[in-house]
Coordinates of C-alpha atoms in Angstrom, one line a residue:
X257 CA 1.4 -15.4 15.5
X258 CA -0.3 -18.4 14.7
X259 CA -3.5 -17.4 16.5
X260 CA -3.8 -14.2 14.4
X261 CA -2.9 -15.9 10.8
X262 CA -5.7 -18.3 11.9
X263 CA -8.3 -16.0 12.7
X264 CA -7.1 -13.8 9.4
X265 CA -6.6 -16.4 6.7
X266 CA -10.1 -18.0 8.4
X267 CA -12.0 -14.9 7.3
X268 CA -10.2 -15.4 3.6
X269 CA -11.5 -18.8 3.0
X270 CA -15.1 -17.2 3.5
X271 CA -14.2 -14.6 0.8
X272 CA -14.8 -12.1 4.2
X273 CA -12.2 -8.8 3.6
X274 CA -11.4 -5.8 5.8
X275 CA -10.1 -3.4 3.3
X276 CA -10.1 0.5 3.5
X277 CA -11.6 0.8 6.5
X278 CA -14.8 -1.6 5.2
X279 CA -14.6 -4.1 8.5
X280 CA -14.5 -7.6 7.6
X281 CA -17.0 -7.9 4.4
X282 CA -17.7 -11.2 2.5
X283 CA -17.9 -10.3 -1.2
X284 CA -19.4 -12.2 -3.4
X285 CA -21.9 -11.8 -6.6
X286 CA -25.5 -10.5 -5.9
X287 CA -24.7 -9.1 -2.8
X288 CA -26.3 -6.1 -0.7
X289 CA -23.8 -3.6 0.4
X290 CA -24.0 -1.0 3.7
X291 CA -23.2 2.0 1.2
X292 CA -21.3 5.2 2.3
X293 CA -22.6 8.2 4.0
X294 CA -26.1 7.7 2.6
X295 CA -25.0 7.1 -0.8
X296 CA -26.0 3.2 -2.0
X297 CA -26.5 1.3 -4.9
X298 CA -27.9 -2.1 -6.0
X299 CA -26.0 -3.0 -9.1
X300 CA -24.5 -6.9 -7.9
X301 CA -25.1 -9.5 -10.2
X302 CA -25.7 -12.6 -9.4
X303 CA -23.0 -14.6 -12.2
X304 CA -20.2 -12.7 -13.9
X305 CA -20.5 -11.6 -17.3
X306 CA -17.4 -11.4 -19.6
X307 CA -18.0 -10.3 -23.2
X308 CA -18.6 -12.5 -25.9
X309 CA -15.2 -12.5 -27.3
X310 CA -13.8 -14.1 -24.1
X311 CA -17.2 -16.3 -23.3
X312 CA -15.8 -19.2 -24.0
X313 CA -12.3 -18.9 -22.2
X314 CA -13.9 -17.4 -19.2
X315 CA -16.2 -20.7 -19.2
X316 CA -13.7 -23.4 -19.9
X317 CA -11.1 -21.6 -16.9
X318 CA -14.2 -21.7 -14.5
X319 CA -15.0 -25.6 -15.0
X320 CA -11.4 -25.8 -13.2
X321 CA -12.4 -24.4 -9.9
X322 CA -13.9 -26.5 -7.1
X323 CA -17.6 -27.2 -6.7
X324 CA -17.8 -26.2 -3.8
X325 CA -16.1 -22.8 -3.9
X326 CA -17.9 -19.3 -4.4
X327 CA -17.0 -16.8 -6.9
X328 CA -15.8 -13.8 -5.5
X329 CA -17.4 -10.2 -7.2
X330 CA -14.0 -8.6 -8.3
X331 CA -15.8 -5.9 -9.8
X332 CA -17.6 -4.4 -7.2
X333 CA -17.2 -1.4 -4.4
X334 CA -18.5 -3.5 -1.8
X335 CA -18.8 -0.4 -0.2
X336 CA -21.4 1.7 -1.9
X337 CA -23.0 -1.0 -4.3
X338 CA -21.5 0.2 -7.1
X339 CA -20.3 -2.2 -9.7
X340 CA -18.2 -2.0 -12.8
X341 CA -18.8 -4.4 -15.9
X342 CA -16.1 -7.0 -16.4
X343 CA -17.1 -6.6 -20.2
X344 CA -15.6 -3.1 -20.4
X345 CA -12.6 -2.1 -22.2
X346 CA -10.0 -0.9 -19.6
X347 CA -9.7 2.5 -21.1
X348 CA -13.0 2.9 -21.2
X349 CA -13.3 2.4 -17.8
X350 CA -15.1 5.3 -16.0
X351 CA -14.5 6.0 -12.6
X352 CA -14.8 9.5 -9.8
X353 CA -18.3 10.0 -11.6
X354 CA -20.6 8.8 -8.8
X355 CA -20.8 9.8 -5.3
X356 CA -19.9 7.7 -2.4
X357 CA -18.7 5.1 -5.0
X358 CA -14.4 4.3 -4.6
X359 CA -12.8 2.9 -7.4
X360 CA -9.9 1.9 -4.9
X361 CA -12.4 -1.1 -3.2
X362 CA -12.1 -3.4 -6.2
X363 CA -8.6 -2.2 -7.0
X364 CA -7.2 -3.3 -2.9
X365 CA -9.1 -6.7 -3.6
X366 CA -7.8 -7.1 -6.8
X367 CA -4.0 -6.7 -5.7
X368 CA -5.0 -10.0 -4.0
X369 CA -2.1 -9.2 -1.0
X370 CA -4.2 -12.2 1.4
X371 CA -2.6 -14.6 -0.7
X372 CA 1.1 -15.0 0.4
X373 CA -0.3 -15.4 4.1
X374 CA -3.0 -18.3 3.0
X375 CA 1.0 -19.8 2.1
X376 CA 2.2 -19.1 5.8
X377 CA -0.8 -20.4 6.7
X378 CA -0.6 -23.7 5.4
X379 CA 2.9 -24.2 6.4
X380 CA 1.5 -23.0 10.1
X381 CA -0.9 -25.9 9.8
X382 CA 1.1 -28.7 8.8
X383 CA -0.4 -28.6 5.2
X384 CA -3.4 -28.3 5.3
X385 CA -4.4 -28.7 1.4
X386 CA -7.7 -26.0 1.7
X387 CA -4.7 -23.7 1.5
X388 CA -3.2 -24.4 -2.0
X389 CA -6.7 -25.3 -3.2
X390 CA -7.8 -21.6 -2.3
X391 CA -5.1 -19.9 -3.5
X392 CA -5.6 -21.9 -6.9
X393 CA -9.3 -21.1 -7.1
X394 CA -8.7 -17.7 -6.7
X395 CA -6.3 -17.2 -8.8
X396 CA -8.3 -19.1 -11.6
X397 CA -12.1 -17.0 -10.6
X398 CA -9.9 -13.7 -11.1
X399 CA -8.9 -14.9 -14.7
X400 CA -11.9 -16.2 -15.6
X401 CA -13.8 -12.7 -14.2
X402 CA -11.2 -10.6 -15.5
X403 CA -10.1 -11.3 -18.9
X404 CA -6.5 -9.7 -20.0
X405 CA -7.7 -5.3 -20.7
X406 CA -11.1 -6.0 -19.6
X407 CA -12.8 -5.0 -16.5
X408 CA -11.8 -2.4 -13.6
X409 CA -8.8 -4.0 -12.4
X410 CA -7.2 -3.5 -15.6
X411 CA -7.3 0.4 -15.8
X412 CA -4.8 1.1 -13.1
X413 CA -0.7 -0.4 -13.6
X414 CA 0.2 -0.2 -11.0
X415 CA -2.4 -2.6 -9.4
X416 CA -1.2 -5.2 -12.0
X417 CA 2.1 -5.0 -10.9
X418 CA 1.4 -4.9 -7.1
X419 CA -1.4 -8.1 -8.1
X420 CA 1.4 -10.5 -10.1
X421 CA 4.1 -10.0 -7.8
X422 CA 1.6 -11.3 -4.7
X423 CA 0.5 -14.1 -7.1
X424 CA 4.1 -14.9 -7.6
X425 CA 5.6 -14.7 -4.4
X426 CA 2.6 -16.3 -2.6
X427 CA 3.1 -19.4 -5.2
X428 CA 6.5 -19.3 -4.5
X429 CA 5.7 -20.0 -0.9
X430 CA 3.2 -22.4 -1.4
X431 CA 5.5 -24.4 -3.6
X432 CA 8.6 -24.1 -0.9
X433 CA 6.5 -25.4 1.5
X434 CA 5.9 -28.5 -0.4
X435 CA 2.3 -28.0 -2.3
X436 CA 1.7 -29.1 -5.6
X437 CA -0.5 -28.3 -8.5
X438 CA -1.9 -29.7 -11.6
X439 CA -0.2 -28.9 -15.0
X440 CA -3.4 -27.7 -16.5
X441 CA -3.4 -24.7 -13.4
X442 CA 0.1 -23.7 -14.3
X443 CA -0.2 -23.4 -17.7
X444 CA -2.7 -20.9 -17.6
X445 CA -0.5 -19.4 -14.1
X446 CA 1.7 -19.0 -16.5
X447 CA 0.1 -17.6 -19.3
X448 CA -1.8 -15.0 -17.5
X449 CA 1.7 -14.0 -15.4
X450 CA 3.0 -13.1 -19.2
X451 CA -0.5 -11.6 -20.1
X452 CA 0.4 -9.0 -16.6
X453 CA 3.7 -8.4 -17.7
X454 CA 2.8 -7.2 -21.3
X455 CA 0.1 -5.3 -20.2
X456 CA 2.8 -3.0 -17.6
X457 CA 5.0 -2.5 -20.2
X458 CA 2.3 -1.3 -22.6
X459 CA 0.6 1.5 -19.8
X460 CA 3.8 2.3 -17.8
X461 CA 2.5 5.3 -16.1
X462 CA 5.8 7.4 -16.6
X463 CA 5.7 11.2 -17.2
X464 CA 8.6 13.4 -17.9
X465 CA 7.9 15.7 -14.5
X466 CA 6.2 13.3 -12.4
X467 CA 7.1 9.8 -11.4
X468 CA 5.5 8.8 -8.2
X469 CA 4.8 5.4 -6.5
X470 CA 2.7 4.1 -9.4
X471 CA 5.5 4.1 -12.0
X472 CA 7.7 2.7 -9.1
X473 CA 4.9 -0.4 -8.6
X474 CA 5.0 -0.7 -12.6
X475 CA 8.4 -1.4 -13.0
X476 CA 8.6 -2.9 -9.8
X477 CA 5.7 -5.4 -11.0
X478 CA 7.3 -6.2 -14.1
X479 CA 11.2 -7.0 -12.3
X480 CA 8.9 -9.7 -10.3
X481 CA 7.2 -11.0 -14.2
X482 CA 10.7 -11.2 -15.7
X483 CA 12.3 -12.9 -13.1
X484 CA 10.1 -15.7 -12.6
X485 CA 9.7 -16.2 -16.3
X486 CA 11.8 -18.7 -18.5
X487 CA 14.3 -16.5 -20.5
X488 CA 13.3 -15.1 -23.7
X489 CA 14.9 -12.2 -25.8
X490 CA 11.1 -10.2 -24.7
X491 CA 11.3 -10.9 -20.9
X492 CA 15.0 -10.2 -20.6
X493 CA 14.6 -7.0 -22.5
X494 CA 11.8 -6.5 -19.5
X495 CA 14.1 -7.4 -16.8
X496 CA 17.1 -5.3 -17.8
X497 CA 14.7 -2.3 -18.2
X498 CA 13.0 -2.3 -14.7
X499 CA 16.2 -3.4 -13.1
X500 CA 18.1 0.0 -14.9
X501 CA 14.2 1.6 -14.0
X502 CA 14.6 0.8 -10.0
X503 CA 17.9 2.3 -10.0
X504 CA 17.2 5.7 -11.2
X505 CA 13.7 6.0 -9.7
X506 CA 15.3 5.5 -6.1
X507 CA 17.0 8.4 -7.1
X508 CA 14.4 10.2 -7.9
X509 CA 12.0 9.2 -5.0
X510 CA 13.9 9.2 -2.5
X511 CA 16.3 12.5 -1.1
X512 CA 19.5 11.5 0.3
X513 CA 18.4 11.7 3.7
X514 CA 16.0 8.8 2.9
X515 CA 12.9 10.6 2.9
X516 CA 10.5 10.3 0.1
X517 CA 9.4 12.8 -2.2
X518 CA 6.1 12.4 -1.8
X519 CA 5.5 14.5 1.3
X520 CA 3.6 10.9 3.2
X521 CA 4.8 8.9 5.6
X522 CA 2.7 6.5 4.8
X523 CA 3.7 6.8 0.9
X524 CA 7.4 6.3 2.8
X525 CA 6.3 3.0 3.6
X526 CA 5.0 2.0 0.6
X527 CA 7.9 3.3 -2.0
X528 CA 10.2 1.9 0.9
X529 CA 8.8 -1.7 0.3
X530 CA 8.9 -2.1 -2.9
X531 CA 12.2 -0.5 -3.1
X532 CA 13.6 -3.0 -0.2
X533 CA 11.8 -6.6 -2.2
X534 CA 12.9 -5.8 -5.5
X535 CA 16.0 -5.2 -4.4
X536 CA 16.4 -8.3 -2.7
X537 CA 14.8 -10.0 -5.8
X538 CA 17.7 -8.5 -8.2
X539 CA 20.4 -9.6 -5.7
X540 CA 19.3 -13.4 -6.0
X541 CA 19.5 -13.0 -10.3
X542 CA 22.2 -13.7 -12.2
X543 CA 25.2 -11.4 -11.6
X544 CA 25.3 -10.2 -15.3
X545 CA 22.6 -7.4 -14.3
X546 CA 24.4 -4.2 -13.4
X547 CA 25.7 -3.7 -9.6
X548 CA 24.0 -1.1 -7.4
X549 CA 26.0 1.7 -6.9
X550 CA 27.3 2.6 -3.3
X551 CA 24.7 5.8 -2.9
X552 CA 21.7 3.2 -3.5
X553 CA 23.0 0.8 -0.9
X554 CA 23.6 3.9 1.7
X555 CA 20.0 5.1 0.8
X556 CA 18.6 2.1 1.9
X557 CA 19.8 2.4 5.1
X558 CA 18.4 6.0 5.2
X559 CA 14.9 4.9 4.4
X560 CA 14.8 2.4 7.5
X561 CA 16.1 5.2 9.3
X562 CA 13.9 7.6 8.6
X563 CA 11.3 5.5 9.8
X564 CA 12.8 4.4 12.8
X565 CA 13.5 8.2 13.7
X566 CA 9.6 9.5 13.1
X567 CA 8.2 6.5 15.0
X568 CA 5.9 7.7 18.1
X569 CA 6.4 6.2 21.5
X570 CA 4.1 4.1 20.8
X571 CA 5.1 2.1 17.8
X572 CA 3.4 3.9 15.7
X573 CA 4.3 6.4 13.1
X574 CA 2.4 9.7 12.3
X575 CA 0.4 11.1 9.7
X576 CA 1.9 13.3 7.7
X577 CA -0.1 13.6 4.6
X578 CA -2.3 10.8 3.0
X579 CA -2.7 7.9 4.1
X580 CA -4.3 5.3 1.5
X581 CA -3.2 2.0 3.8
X582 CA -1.2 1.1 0.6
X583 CA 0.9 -1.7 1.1
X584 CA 3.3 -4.1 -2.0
X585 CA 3.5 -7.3 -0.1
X586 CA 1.7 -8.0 3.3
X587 CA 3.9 -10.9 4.4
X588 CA 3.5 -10.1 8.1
X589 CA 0.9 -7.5 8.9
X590 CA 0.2 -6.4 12.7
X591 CA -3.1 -7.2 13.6
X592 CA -4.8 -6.1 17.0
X593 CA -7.2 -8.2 18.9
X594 CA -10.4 -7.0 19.7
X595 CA -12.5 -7.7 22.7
X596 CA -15.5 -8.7 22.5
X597 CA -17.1 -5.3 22.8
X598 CA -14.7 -3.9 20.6
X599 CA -15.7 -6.5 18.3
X600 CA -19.4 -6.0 18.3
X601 CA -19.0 -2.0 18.0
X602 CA -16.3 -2.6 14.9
X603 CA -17.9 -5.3 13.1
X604 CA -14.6 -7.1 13.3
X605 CA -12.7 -9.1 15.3
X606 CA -9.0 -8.7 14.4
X607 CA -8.0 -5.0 13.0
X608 CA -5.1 -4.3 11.4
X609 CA -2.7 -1.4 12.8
X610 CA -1.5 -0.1 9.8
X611 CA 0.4 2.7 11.4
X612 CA 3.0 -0.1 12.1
X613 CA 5.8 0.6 9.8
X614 CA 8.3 -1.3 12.3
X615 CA 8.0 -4.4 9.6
X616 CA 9.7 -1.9 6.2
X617 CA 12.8 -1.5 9.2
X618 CA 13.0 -5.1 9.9
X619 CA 12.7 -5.8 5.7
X620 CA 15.7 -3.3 4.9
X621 CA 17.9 -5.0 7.9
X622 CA 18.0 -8.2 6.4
X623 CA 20.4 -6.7 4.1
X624 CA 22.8 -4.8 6.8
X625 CA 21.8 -6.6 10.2
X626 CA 22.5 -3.3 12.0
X627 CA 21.9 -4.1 16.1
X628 CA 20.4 -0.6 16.3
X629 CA 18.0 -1.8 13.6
X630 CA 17.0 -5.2 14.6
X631 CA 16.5 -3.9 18.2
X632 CA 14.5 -1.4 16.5
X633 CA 12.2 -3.8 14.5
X634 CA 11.9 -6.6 17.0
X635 CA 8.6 -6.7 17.5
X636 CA 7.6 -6.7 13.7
X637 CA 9.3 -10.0 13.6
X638 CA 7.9 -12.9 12.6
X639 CA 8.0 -14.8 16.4
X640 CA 6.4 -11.5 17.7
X641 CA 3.8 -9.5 15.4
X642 CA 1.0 -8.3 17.3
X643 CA 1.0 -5.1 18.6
X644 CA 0.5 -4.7 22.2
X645 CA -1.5 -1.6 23.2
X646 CA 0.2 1.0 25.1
X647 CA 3.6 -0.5 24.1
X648 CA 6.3 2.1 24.1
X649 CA 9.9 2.8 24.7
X650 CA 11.9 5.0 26.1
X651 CA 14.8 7.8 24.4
X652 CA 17.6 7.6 27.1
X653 CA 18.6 11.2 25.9
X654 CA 17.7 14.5 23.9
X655 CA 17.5 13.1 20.2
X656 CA 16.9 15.6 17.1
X657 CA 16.5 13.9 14.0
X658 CA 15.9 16.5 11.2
X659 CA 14.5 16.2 7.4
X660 CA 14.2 19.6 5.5
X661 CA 14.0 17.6 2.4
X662 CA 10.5 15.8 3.8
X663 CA 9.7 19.0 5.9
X664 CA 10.2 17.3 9.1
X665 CA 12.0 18.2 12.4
X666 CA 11.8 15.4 14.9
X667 CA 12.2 16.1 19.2
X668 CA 12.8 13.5 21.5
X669 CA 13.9 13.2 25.3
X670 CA 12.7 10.5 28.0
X671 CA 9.4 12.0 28.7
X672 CA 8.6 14.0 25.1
X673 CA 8.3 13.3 21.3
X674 CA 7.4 16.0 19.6
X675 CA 7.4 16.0 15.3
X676 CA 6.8 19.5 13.4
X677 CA 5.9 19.5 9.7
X678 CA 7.2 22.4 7.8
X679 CA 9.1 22.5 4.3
X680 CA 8.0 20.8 0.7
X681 CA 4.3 19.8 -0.7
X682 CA 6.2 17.0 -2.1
X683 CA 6.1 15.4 -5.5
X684 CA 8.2 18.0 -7.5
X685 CA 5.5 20.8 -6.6
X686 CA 2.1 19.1 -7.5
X687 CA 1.6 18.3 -3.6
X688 CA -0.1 14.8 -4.8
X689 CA -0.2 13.3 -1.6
X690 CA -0.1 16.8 0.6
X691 CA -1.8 18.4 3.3
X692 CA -2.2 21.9 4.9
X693 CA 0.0 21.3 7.6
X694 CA 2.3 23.6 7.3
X695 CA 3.3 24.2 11.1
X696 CA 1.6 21.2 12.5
X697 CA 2.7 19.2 14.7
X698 CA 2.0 15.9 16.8
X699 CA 3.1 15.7 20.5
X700 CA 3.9 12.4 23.0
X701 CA 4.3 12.6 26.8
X702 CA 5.6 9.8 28.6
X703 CA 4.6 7.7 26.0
X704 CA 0.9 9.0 25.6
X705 CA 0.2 10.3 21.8
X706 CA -2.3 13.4 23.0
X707 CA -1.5 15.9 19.9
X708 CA -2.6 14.0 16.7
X709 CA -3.0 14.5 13.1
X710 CA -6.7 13.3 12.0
X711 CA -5.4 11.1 8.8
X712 CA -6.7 11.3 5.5
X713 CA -10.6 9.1 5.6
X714 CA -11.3 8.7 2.0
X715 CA -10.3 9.8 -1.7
X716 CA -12.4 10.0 -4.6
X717 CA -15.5 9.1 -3.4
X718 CA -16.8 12.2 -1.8
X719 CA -14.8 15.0 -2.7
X720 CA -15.6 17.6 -0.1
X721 CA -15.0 15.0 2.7
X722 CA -11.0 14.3 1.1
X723 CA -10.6 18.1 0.8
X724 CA -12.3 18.8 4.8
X725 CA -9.4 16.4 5.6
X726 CA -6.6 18.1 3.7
X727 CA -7.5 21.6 4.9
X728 CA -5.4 23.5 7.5
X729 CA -8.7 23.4 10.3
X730 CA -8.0 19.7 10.3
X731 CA -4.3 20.1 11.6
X732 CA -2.8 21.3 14.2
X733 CA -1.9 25.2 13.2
X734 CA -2.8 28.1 13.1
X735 CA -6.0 28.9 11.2
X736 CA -7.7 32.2 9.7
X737 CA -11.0 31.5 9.1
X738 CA -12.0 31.3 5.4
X739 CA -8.4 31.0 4.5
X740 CA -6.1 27.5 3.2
X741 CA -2.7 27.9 3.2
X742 CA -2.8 26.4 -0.6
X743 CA -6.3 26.5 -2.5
X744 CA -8.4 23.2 -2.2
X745 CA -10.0 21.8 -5.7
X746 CA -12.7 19.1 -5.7
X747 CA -11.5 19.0 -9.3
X748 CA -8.3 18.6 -8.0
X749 CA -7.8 16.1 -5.5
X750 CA -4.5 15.1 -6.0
X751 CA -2.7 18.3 -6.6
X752 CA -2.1 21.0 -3.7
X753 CA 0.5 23.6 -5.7
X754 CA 2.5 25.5 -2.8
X755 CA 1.6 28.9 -2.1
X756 CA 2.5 29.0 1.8
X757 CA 6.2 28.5 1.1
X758 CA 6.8 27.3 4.5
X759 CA 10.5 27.7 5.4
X760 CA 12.4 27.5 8.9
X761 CA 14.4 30.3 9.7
X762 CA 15.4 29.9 13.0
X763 CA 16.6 26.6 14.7
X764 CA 18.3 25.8 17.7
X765 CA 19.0 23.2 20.7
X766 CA 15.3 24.3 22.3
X767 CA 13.8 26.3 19.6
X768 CA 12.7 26.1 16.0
X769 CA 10.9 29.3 14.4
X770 CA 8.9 28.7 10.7
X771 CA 6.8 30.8 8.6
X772 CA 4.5 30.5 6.0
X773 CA 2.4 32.8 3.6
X774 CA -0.4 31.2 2.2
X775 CA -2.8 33.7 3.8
X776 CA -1.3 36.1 1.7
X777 CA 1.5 37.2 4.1
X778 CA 3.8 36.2 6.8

């Protein structure tokens, strides 16, 4: 562990990231990016430029930072080139205009989820103080480059909320670990931890028929404001609403099997973790907050086992829908180490396996400390974190683990794990986060994933790409050529309305029989 949070946190004092598939990048102003697919623009400048109402601010909270440290280009798709001004209005932010150009680049880097392990790392190294100095001149560039509504990485909630509560907890962790900073740093900490809160509750993104992970993050983001703020009659207004908020949206997000609604397993993971850390943030407030009742409790359980029960052979889960690498805290991310070949063909030396979900099991347990569980989730534990290839187990008998709510149907003896997708689109209908899959599957012999689904590669940026990797030629089904089981829009990238209607109608010990009729019959 300590080798990989060396080699990682190493790469984060050189402002290097490895975000969204970019291999390890140092971003910084005036830079030259690689660009995407042939699409590539120079727009890096080489100092930041706030506007004028927030010139002198901006000025006076950069004269705090170290001489010595470089200011990091939060603006910027280090991707593509393509930069957003820092002196634009959040809601008149434009972005999905350009090709090759991803507005999620600056948004990853801007949710600033490096920062809790620079903590770890400092406690790993007996205190280092580079640690707590980076993390303070971070923190400090990103409010001096990103005034309160101003700028890209205002536009989207729920990266505020997923940014503060990694700026809280990594402080928190700093400051347990014995660091210490000046009172001029925490008063503006403090300031701009408010400035986060008042800006979630003024652009929740709540809609009457569609809640998804985003609203979850909001509320979630603004439990982790209120908590860590001194009591006032505004803040415990906030806390009472996203506690009350939490409740009902596991509810809604969740089915009672412990599936979410979002038709992802990787989406699983992400509403499963913020779900799991707020809830152990409300259980350490004051017991005046309302209890949670038993079914919440219960489907907490169900979400870990839900991913324990799709989890490959391998210790990996599959791909069922998108797969954005989303993520609310990284505490303890698997990392894989590269040879030096590997290395040289990656551009990278340590890669994260984000298909590890084994970390959202051991998260939930600390609550129930099921053996089943922390057997389960040993080797996302803090003492052993790094996957080893090839690493698999072994079912001792014939397992069926079934979720018609999700649309999965799980197999599993000694020698086979076989997972079929057939049922929902997810999300209430709009099929967000959906792929046509109906009647795909993914297969595992002695341990061997052979039988895969392709993933997801890329949003907004090139439309045609996302949709090539939503369509039913990319997955493992049957195919009529010129036909999708639900229509594709490059206007529409995150809606897939269900025409197929994929249902199960026959299911037993050694057989399941589906159908579907998006080609316009059975």
């Amino acid at each position: 562990m300590s080798e990989m949070f060396s080699g990682i946190t190493a790469n984060y004092l050189q402002h290097r990231f490895d975000l969204l598939g970019s291999g390890w990048v140092q971003v910084k102003h005036g830079m030259s990016c690689r660009g995407l697919e042939g699409y590539r623009y120079e727009m890096g400048n080489s100092t930041p430029t706030v506007n004028a109402a927030n010139l002198a601010e901006s000025k006076r909270i950069l004269a705090l930072i170290d001489n010595d440290y470089t200011l990091i280009d939060w603006h910027l798709d280090f991707k593509s080139g393509y930069r957003w001004s820092e002196a634009t209005w959040y809601q008149d932010i434009t972005y999905g205009h350009k090709l090759g150009v991803d507005v999620k680049v600056p948004w990853e880097l801007a949710r600033m989820q490096h920062l809790p392990q620079l903590a770890f790392q400092y406690a790993l190294t007996d205190k280092d103080q580079i640690y707590p100095r980076e993390f303070r001149n971070q923190v400090l560039d990103f409010m001096a480059t990103n005034p309160p509504r101003f700028g890209v990485n205002w536009c989207c909630t729920m990266d505020v909320g997923i940014r503060v509560a990694n700026w809280l907890v990594a402080y928190d962790l700093f400051c347990a670990y014995g660091a210490e900073f000046d009172e001029t740093f925490l008063k503006l900490f403090k300031r701009s931890v408010y400035e986060h809160g008042r800006h979630i509750i003024n652009n929740l993104e709540w809609y009457p028929d569609l809640r998804s992970n985003h609203y979850l993050s909001d509320i979630i983001g603004l439990l982790y404001v209120a908590a860590y703020l001194p009591a006032t009659s505004e803040v415990d207004a906030w806390l009472a609403f996203a506690v009350d908020e939490v409740i009902k949206e596991v509810k809604t997000q969740f089915h009672p099997d412990g599936s979410n609604f979002e038709a992802s397993t990787s989406y699983h993971r992400l509403s499963g973790e913020l779900v799991i850390y707020a809830t152990l943030l409300i259980l350490s407030l004051p017991k005046s907050l309302p209890k949670f009742p038993d079914w919440y409790i219960k489907r907490l359980q169900k979400i870990a086992e839900f991913t324990m029960d799709i989890t490959r052979p391998d210790g990996l889960i599959p791909q069922i829908g998108d797969n954005d690498s989303g993520r609310f805290l990284k505490l303890f991310p698997v990392y894989k180490k590269l040879t030096v070949a590997e290395a040289k063909a990656r551009y990278l030396y340590w890669m994260e396996e984000g298909l590890d979900h084994r970390h959202l099991v051991a998260a939930i347990n600390a609550l129930f400390e099921r053996e089943d569980l922390t057997k389960f989730a040993g080797t996302a534990s803090i003492e052993s974190n790094v996957l080893k290839p090839k690493q698999s187990f072994k079912v001792l008998k014939r397992q069926e683990n079934h979720y018609p709510d999700f649309g999965l149907f799980i197999y599993k003896t000694q020698r086979i794990y076989l997972i079929v997708r057939c049922g929902s689109v997810g999300q209430n209908g709009n099929g967000g986060h959906a792929h046509n899959d109906q009647l795909s599957f993914e297969l595992c012999v002695d341990g061997v994933p052979f039988i895969v689904d392709p993933g997801t590669y890329i949003y907004t940026p090139l439309p045609k790409r996302r949709n090539a990797f939503r369509a039913t030629a990319s997955h493992n089904t049957l195919i009529v050529e010129g036909k999708e089981q639900n229509q594709l829009e490059e206007t529409q990238l995150f809606a897939l309305p269900d025409k197929a209607y994929a249902k199960v109608t026959e299911q037993s010990e050694y057989k399941i029989k589906m159908e579907h009729r998006g080609f316009g019959k059975v």
